[in-house]
CSV table of C-alpha atoms in Angstrom, one decimal:
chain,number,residue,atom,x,y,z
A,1,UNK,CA,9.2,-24.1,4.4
A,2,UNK,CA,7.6,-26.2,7.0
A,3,UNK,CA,8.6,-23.4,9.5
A,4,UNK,CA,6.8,-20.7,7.4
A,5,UNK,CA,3.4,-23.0,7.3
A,6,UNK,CA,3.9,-22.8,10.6
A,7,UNK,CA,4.3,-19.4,11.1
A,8,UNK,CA,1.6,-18.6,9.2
A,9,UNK,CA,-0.9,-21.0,11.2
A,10,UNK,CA,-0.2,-19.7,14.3
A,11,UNK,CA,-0.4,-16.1,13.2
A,12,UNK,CA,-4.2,-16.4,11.6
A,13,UNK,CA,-5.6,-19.5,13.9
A,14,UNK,CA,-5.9,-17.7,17.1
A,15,UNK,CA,-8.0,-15.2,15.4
A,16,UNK,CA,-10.3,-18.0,13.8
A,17,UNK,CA,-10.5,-19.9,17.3
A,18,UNK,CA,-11.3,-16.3,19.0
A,19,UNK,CA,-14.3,-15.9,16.4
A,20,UNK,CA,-15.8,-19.6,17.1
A,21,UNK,CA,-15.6,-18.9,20.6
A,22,UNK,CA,-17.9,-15.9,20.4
A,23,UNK,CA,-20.1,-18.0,18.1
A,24,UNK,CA,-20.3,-20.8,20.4
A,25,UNK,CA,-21.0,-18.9,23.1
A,26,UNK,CA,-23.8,-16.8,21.4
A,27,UNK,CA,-25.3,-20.5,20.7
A,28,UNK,CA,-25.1,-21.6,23.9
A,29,UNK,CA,-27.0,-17.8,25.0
A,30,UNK,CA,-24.2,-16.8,27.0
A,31,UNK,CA,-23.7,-13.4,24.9
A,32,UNK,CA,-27.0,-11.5,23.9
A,33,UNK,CA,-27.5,-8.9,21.5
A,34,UNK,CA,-27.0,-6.3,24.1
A,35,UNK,CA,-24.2,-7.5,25.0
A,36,UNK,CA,-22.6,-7.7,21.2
A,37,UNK,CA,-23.9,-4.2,20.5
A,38,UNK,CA,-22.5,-2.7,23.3
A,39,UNK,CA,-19.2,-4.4,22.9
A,40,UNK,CA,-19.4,-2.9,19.3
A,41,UNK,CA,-19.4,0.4,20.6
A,42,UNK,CA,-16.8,-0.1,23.3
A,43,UNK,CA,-14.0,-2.1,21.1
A,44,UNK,CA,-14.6,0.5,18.0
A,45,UNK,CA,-14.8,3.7,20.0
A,46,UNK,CA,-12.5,3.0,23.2
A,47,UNK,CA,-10.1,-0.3,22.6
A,48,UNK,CA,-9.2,0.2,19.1
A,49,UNK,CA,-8.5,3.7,19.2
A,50,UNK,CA,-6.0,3.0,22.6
A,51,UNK,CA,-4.6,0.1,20.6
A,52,UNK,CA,-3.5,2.5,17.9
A,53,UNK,CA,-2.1,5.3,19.9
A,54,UNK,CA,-0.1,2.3,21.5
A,55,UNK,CA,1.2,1.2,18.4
A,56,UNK,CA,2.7,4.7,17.2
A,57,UNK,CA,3.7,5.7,20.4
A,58,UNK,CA,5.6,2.6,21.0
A,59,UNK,CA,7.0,1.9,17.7
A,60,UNK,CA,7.8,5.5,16.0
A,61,UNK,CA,10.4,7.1,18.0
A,62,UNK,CA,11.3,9.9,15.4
A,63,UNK,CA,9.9,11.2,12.4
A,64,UNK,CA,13.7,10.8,11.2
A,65,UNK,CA,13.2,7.3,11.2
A,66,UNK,CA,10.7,7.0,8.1
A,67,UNK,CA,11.6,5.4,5.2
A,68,UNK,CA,10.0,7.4,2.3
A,69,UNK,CA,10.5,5.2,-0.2
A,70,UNK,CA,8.7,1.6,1.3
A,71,UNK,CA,5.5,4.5,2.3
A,72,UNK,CA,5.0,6.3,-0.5
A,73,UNK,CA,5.2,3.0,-2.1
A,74,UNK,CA,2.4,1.8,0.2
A,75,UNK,CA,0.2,4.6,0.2
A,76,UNK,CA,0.0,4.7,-3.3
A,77,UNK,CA,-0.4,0.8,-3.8
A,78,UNK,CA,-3.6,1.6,-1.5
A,79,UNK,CA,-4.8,4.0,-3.4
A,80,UNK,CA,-4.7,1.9,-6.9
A,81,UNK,CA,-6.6,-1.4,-5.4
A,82,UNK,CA,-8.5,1.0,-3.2
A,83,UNK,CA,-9.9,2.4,-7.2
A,84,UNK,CA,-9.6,-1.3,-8.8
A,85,UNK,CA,-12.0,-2.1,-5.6
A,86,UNK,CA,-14.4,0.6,-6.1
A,87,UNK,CA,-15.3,-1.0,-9.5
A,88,UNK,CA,-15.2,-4.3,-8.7
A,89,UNK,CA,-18.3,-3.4,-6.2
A,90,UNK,CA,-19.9,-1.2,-8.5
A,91,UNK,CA,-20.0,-4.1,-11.1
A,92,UNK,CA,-20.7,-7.1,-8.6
A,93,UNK,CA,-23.4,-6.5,-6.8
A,94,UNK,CA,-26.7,-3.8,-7.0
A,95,UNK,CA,-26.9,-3.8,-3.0
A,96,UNK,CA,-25.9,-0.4,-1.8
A,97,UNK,CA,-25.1,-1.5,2.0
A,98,UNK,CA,-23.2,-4.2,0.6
A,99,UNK,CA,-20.9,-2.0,-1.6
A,100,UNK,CA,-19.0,-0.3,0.4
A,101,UNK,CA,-18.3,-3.6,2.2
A,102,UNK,CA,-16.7,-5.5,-0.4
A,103,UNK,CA,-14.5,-2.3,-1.4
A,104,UNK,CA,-13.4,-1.7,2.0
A,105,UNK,CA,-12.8,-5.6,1.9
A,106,UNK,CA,-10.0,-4.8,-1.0
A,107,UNK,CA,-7.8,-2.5,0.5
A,108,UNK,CA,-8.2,-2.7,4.2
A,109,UNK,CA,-5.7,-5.9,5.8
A,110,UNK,CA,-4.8,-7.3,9.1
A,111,UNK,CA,-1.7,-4.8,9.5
A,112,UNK,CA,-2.2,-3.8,13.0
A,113,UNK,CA,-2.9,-6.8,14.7
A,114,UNK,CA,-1.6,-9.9,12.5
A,115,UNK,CA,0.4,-7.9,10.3
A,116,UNK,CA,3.1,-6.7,12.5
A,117,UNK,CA,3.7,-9.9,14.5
A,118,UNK,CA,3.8,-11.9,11.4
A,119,UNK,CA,6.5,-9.1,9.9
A,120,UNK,CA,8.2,-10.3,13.4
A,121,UNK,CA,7.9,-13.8,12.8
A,122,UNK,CA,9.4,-13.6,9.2
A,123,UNK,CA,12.3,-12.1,10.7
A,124,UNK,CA,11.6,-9.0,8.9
A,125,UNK,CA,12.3,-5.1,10.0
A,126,UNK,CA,9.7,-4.6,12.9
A,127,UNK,CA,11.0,-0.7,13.1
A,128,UNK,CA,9.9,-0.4,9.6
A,129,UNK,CA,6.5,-2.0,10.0
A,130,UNK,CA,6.0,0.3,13.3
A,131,UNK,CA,6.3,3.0,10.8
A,132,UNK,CA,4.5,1.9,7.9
A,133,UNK,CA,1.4,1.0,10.8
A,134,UNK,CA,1.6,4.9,11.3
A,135,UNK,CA,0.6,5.7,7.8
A,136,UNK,CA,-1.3,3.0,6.5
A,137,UNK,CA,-3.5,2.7,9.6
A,138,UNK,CA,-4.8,6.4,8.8
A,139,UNK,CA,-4.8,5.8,5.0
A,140,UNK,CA,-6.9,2.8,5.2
A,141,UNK,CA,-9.5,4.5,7.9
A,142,UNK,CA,-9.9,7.4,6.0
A,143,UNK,CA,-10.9,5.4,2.7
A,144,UNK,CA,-13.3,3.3,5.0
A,145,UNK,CA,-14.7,5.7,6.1
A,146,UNK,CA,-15.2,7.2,2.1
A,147,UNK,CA,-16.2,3.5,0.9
A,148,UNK,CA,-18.6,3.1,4.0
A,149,UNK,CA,-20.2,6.5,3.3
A,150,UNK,CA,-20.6,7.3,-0.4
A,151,UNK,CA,-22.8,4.1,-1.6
A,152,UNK,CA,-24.9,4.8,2.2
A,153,UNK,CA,-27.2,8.0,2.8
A,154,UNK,CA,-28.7,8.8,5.8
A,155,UNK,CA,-31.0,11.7,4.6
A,156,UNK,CA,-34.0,10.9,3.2
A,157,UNK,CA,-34.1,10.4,-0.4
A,158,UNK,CA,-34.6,13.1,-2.9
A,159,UNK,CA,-37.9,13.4,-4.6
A,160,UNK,CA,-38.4,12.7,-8.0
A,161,UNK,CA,-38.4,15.2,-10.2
A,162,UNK,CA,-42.2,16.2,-11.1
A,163,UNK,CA,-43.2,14.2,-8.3
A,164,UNK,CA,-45.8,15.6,-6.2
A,165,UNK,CA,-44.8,16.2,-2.5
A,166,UNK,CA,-46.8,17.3,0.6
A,167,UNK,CA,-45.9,20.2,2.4
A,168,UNK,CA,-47.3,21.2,5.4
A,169,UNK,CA,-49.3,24.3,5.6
A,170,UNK,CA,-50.9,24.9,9.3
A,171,UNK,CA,-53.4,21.9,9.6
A,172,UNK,CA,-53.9,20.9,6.4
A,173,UNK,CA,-51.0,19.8,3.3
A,174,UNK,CA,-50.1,21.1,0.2
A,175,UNK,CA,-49.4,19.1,-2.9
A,176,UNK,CA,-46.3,21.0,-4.9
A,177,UNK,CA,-44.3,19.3,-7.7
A,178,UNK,CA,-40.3,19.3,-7.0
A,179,UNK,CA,-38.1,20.7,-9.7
A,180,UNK,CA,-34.3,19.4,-9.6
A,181,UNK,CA,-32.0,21.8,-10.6
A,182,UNK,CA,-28.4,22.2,-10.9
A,183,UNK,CA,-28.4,23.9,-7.4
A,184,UNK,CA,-30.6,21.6,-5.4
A,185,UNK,CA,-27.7,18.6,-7.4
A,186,UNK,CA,-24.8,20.6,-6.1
A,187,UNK,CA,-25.8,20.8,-2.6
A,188,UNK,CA,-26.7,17.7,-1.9
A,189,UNK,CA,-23.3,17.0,-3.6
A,190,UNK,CA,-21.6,19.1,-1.2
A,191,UNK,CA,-23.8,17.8,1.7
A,192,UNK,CA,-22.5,14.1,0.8
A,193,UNK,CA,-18.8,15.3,1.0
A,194,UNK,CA,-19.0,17.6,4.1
A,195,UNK,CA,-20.8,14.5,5.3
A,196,UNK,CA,-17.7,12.0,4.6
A,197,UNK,CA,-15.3,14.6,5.6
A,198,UNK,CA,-17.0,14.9,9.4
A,199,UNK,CA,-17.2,11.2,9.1
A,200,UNK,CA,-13.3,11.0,9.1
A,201,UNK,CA,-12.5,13.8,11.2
A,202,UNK,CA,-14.9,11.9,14.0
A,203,UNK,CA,-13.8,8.5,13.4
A,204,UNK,CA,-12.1,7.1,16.4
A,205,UNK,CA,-9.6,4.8,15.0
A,206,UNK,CA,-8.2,8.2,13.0
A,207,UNK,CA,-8.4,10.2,16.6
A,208,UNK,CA,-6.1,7.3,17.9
A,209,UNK,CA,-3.4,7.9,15.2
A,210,UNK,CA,-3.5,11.5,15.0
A,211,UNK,CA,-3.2,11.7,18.8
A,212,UNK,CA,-0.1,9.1,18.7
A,213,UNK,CA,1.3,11.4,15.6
A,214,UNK,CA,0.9,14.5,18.2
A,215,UNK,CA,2.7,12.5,21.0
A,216,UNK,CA,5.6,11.8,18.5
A,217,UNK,CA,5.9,15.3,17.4
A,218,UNK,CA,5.7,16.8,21.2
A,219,UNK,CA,9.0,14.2,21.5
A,220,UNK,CA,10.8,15.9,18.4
A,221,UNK,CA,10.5,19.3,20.0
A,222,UNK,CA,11.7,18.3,23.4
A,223,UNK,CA,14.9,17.2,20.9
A,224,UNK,CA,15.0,20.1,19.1
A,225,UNK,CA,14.8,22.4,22.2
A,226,UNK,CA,17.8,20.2,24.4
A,227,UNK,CA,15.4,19.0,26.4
A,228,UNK,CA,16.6,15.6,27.1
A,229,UNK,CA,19.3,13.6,29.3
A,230,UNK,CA,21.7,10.6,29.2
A,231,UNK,CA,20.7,7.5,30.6
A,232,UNK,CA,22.0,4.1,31.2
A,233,UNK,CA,20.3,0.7,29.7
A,234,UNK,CA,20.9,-2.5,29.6
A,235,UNK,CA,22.6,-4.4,27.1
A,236,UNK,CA,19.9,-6.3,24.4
A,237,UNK,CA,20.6,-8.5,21.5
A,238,UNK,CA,17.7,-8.6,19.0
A,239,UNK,CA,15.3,-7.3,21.7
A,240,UNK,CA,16.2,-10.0,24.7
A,241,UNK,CA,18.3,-8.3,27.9
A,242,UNK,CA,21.6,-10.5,28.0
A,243,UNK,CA,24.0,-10.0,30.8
A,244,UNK,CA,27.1,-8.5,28.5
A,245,UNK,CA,28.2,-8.2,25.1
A,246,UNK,CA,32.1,-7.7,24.2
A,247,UNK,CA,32.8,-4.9,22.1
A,248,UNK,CA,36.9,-4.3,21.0
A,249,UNK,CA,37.4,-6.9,23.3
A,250,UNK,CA,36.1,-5.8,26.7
A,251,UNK,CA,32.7,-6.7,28.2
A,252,UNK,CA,30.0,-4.0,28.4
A,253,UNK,CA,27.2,-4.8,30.0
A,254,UNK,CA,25.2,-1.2,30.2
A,255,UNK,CA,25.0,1.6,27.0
A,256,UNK,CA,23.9,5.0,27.2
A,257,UNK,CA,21.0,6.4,25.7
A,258,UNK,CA,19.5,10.1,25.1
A,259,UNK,CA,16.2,10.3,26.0
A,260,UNK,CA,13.7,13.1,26.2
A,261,UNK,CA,12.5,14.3,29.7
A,262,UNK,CA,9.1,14.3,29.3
A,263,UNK,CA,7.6,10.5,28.1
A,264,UNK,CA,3.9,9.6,28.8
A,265,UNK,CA,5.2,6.3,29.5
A,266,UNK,CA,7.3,7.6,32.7
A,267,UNK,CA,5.8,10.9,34.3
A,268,UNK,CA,2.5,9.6,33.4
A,269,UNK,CA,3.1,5.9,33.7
A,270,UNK,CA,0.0,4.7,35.2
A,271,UNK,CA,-2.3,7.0,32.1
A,272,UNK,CA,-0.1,4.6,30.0
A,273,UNK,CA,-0.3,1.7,31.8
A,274,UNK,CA,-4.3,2.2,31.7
A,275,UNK,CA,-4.4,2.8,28.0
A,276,UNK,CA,-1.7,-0.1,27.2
A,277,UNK,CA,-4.5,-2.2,29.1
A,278,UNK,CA,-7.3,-1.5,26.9
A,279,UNK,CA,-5.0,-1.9,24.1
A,280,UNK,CA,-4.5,-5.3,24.7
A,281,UNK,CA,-8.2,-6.6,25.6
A,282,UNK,CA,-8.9,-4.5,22.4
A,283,UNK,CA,-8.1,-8.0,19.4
A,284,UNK,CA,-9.4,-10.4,21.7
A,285,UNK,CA,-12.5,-9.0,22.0
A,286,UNK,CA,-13.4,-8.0,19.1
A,287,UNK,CA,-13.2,-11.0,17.3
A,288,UNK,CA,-15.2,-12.6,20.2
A,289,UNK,CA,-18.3,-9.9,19.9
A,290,UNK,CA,-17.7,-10.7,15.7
A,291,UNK,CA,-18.0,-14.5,16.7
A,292,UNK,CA,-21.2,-13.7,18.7
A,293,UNK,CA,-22.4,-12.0,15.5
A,294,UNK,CA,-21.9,-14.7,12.8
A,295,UNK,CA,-24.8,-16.5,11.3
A,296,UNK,CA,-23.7,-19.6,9.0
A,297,UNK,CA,-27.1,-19.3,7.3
A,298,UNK,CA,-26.7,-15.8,5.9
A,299,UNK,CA,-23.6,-17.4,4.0
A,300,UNK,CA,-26.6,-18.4,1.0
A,301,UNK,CA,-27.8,-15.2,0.8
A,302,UNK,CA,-24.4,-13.3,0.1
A,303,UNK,CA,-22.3,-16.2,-1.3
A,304,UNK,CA,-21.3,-13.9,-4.2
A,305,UNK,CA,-20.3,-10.9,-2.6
A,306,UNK,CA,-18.2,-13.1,-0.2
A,307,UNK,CA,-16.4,-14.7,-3.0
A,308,UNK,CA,-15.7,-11.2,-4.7
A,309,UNK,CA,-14.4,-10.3,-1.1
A,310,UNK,CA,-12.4,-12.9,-0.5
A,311,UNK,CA,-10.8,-13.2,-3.5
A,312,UNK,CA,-9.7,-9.7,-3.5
A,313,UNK,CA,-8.1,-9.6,0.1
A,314,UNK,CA,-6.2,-13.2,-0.3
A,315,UNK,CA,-5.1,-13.0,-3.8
A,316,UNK,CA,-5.6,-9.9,-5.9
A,317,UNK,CA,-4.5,-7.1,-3.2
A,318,UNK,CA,-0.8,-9.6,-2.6
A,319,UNK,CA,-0.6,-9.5,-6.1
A,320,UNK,CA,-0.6,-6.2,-6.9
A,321,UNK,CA,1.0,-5.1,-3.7
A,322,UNK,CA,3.6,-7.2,-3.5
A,323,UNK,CA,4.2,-8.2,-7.6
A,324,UNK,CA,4.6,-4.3,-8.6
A,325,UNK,CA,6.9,-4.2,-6.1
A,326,UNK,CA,9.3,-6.4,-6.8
A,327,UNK,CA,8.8,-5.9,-10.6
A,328,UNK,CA,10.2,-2.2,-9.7
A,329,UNK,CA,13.1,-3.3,-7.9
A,330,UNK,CA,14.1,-5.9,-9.9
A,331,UNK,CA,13.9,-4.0,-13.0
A,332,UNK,CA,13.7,-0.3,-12.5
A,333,UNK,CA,15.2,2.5,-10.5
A,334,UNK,CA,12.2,3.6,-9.1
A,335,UNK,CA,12.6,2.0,-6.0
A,336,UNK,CA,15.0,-0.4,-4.3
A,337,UNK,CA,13.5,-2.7,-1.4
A,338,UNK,CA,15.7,-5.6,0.1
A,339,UNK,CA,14.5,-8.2,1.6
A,340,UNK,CA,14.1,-6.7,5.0
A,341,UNK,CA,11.1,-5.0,3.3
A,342,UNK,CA,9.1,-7.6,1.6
A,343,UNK,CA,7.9,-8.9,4.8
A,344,UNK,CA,6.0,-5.8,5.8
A,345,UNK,CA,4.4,-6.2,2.3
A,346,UNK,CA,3.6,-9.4,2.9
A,347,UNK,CA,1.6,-8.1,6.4
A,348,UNK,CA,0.2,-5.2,4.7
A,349,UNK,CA,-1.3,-6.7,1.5
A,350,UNK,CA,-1.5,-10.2,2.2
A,351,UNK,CA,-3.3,-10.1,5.8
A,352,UNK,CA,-7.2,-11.0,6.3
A,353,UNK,CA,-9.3,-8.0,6.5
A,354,UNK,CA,-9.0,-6.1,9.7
A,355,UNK,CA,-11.4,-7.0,12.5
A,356,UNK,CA,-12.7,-3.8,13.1
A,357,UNK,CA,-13.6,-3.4,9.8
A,358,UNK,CA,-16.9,-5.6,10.8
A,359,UNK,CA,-17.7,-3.2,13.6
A,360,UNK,CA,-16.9,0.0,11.5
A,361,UNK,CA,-19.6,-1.2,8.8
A,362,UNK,CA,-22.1,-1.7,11.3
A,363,UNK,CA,-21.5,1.9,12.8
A,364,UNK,CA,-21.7,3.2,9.6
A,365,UNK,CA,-25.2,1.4,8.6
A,366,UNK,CA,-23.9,-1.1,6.4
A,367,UNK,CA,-24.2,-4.6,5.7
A,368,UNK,CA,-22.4,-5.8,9.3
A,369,UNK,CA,-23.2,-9.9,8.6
A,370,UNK,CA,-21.3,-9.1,5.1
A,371,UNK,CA,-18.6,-7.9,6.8
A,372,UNK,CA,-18.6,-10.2,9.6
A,373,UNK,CA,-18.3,-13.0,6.8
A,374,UNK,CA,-15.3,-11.3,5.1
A,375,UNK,CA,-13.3,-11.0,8.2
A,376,UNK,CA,-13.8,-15.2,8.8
A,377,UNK,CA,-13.3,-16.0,5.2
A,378,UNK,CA,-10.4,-14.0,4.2
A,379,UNK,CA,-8.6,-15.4,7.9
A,380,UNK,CA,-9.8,-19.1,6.7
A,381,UNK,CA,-8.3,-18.8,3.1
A,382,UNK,CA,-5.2,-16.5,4.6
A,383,UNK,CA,-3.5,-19.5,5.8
A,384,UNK,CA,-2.6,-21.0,2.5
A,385,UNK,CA,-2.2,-17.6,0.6
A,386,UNK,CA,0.2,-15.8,3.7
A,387,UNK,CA,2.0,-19.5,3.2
A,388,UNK,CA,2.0,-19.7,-1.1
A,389,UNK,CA,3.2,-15.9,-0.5
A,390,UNK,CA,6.2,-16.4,1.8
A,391,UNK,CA,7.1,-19.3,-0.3
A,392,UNK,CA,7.1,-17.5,-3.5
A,393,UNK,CA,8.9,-14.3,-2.0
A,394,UNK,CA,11.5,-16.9,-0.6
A,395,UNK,CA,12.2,-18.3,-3.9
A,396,UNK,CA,12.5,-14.8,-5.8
A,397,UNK,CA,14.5,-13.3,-3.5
């Protein structure tokens, strides 16, 4: 298990060394404020977005390749602590701008960027991980965007009711008591959701996966319409190119593949060399402009919230993602994972908070230094919980 300790070191580590360098640097005024606000804007609206168009485009080849089971599985398991979370931040702290932070905190993991190399590393299916990315990456934007959004309001608040309110009249005001009523309720009601539906329809990171989703589907009709040709590849064993492999005796060291005719990767190769670029300066820095954020002293001020955070992302979230689903296996019919499977739980439940969740809440007028916290805390403490995970999955299996 010294190998899995390992594993899981080298997986979260980088991403705590990338964060102290941003904080080091901020101390030492190499980064300013301008600079961290601006790479806000430019990681959450521009790198993040090519990051996940990347990832689907890459790793989801046909929509005949997804295992219903393992996502339906997943949504739903998102859905429940996503609900469990929502209580857990009405109950734990009165702060509006920190709500929404500690319940995104709950559901929202690592999945894109430590999640799928450590499904890699565990030697688990990387195919089914691509796919799960494709799902879970919209499901757990689209309920960040709801937690972000629903304990925040940007309008200005509603007067009391018989509160006297001025109203202009020409040059001179007007003092007239304001009534609430059942209709003035209802639409600021529907305000608030037509509000949190723009909010997701606009978010970038969901732009990135529905345009990779489009891309995938434009490669299904070129299939269905015989638009495709035979071409020869070289031989690969567990992704590395080796010179030959004998099959039936004979050495073959070249296989056929179909392949569509149109790929953005080939007649548009240097678009998706350009966005492949931005994809991978996209983790790096991020957690450098979060590093440039982080303030060790606002730790007193929040140590609760951090705790309820933490706790929920490194040890309740594993255990209800990945406990109910073994319990299932092992001992209903309901659903039937190997374990080729349990390692993309592992990456999807058990991972620190994502990093762009820090950047999201800040966009979105929440508590950013909250969030910021989370995202260091929950990648300290992940260490020993990814490790106390494997370990336990290892023995159960």
């Amino acid at each position: 298990m010294l190998d899995v300790l390992v594993t899981s070191i080298n997986a979260v580590v980088p991403i705590i060394l990338l964060i102290l360098l941003g904080y080091l640097l901020n101390k030492f005024n190499f980064l300013n404020k301008f600079f961290v606000k601006i790479g806000n804007k430019f990681v959450f609206k521009v790198c993040l977005p090519c990051m996940l168009f990347i990832n689907i485009y890459d790793k989801m080849d046909s929509f005949a390749d997804i295992r219903w089971d393992v996502v339906l599985y997943a949504v739903i398991a998102i859905c429940v602590i996503f609900g469990l979370g929502l209580l857990t931040a009405i109950l734990t702290t009165r702060q509006q701008n920190r709500r929404g932070v500690i319940l995104q905190c709950s559901f929202r993991s690592n999945f894109a960027i430590i999640g799928l190399a450590l499904v890699e590393r565990l030697g688990g299916d990387t195919g089914l991980a691509g796919i799960i990315s494709a799902f879970s990456i919209p499901v757990f934007n689209i309920l960040a965007v709801i937690a972000l959004s629903i304990f925040v309001r940007e309008e200005a608040p509603a007067p009391v009711k018989g509160e006297m309110q001025t109203v202009p009249q020409g040059d001179s005001t007007a003092a007239v008591a304001c009534e609430s009523s059942p209709g003035v309720k209802a639409a600021k009601s529907k305000h608030s959701v037509k509000s949190i539906l723009l909010n997701i329809v606009k978010n970038p990171l969901i732009i990135g996966v529905f345009v990779g989703l489009v891309f995938v589907a434009v490669r299904e009709i070129e299939r269905a319409a015989g638009f495709t040709k035979i071409i020869q590849v070289a031989m690969e064993v567990n992704g590395t190119e080796v010179e030959g492999v004998i099959i039936n005796g004979e050495v073959v060291t070249q296989m056929t593949q179909e392949v569509v005719k149109f790929r953005f990767d080939n007649q548009l190769k240097f678009l998706y060399t350009a966005v492949k670029d931005l994809k991978a300066i996209a983790s790096p820095l991020a957690l450098i402009v979060l590093g440039g954020q982080f303030e060790f002293s606002a730790v007193k001020g929040m140590t609760k919230e951090i705790i309820v955070g933490t706790a929920w992302r490194v040890l309740i979230a594993p255990l209800i993602g990945i406990g109910v689903a073994f319990l299932l296996s092992r001992y209903t019919n309901l659903v039937t994972f190997g374990s080729d499977v349990y390692p993309t739980l592992i990456a999807l439940f058990g991972t620190p908070v994502a990093v762009s969740s820090a950047i999201m809440a800040g966009e979105m007028k929440n508590d950013e230094q909250l969030a910021t916290q989370l995202v260091v805390w929950t990648s300290i403490c992940s260490i020993l919980s990814i490790f106390i995970t494997v370990f336990i999955c290892g023995l159960l299996w």
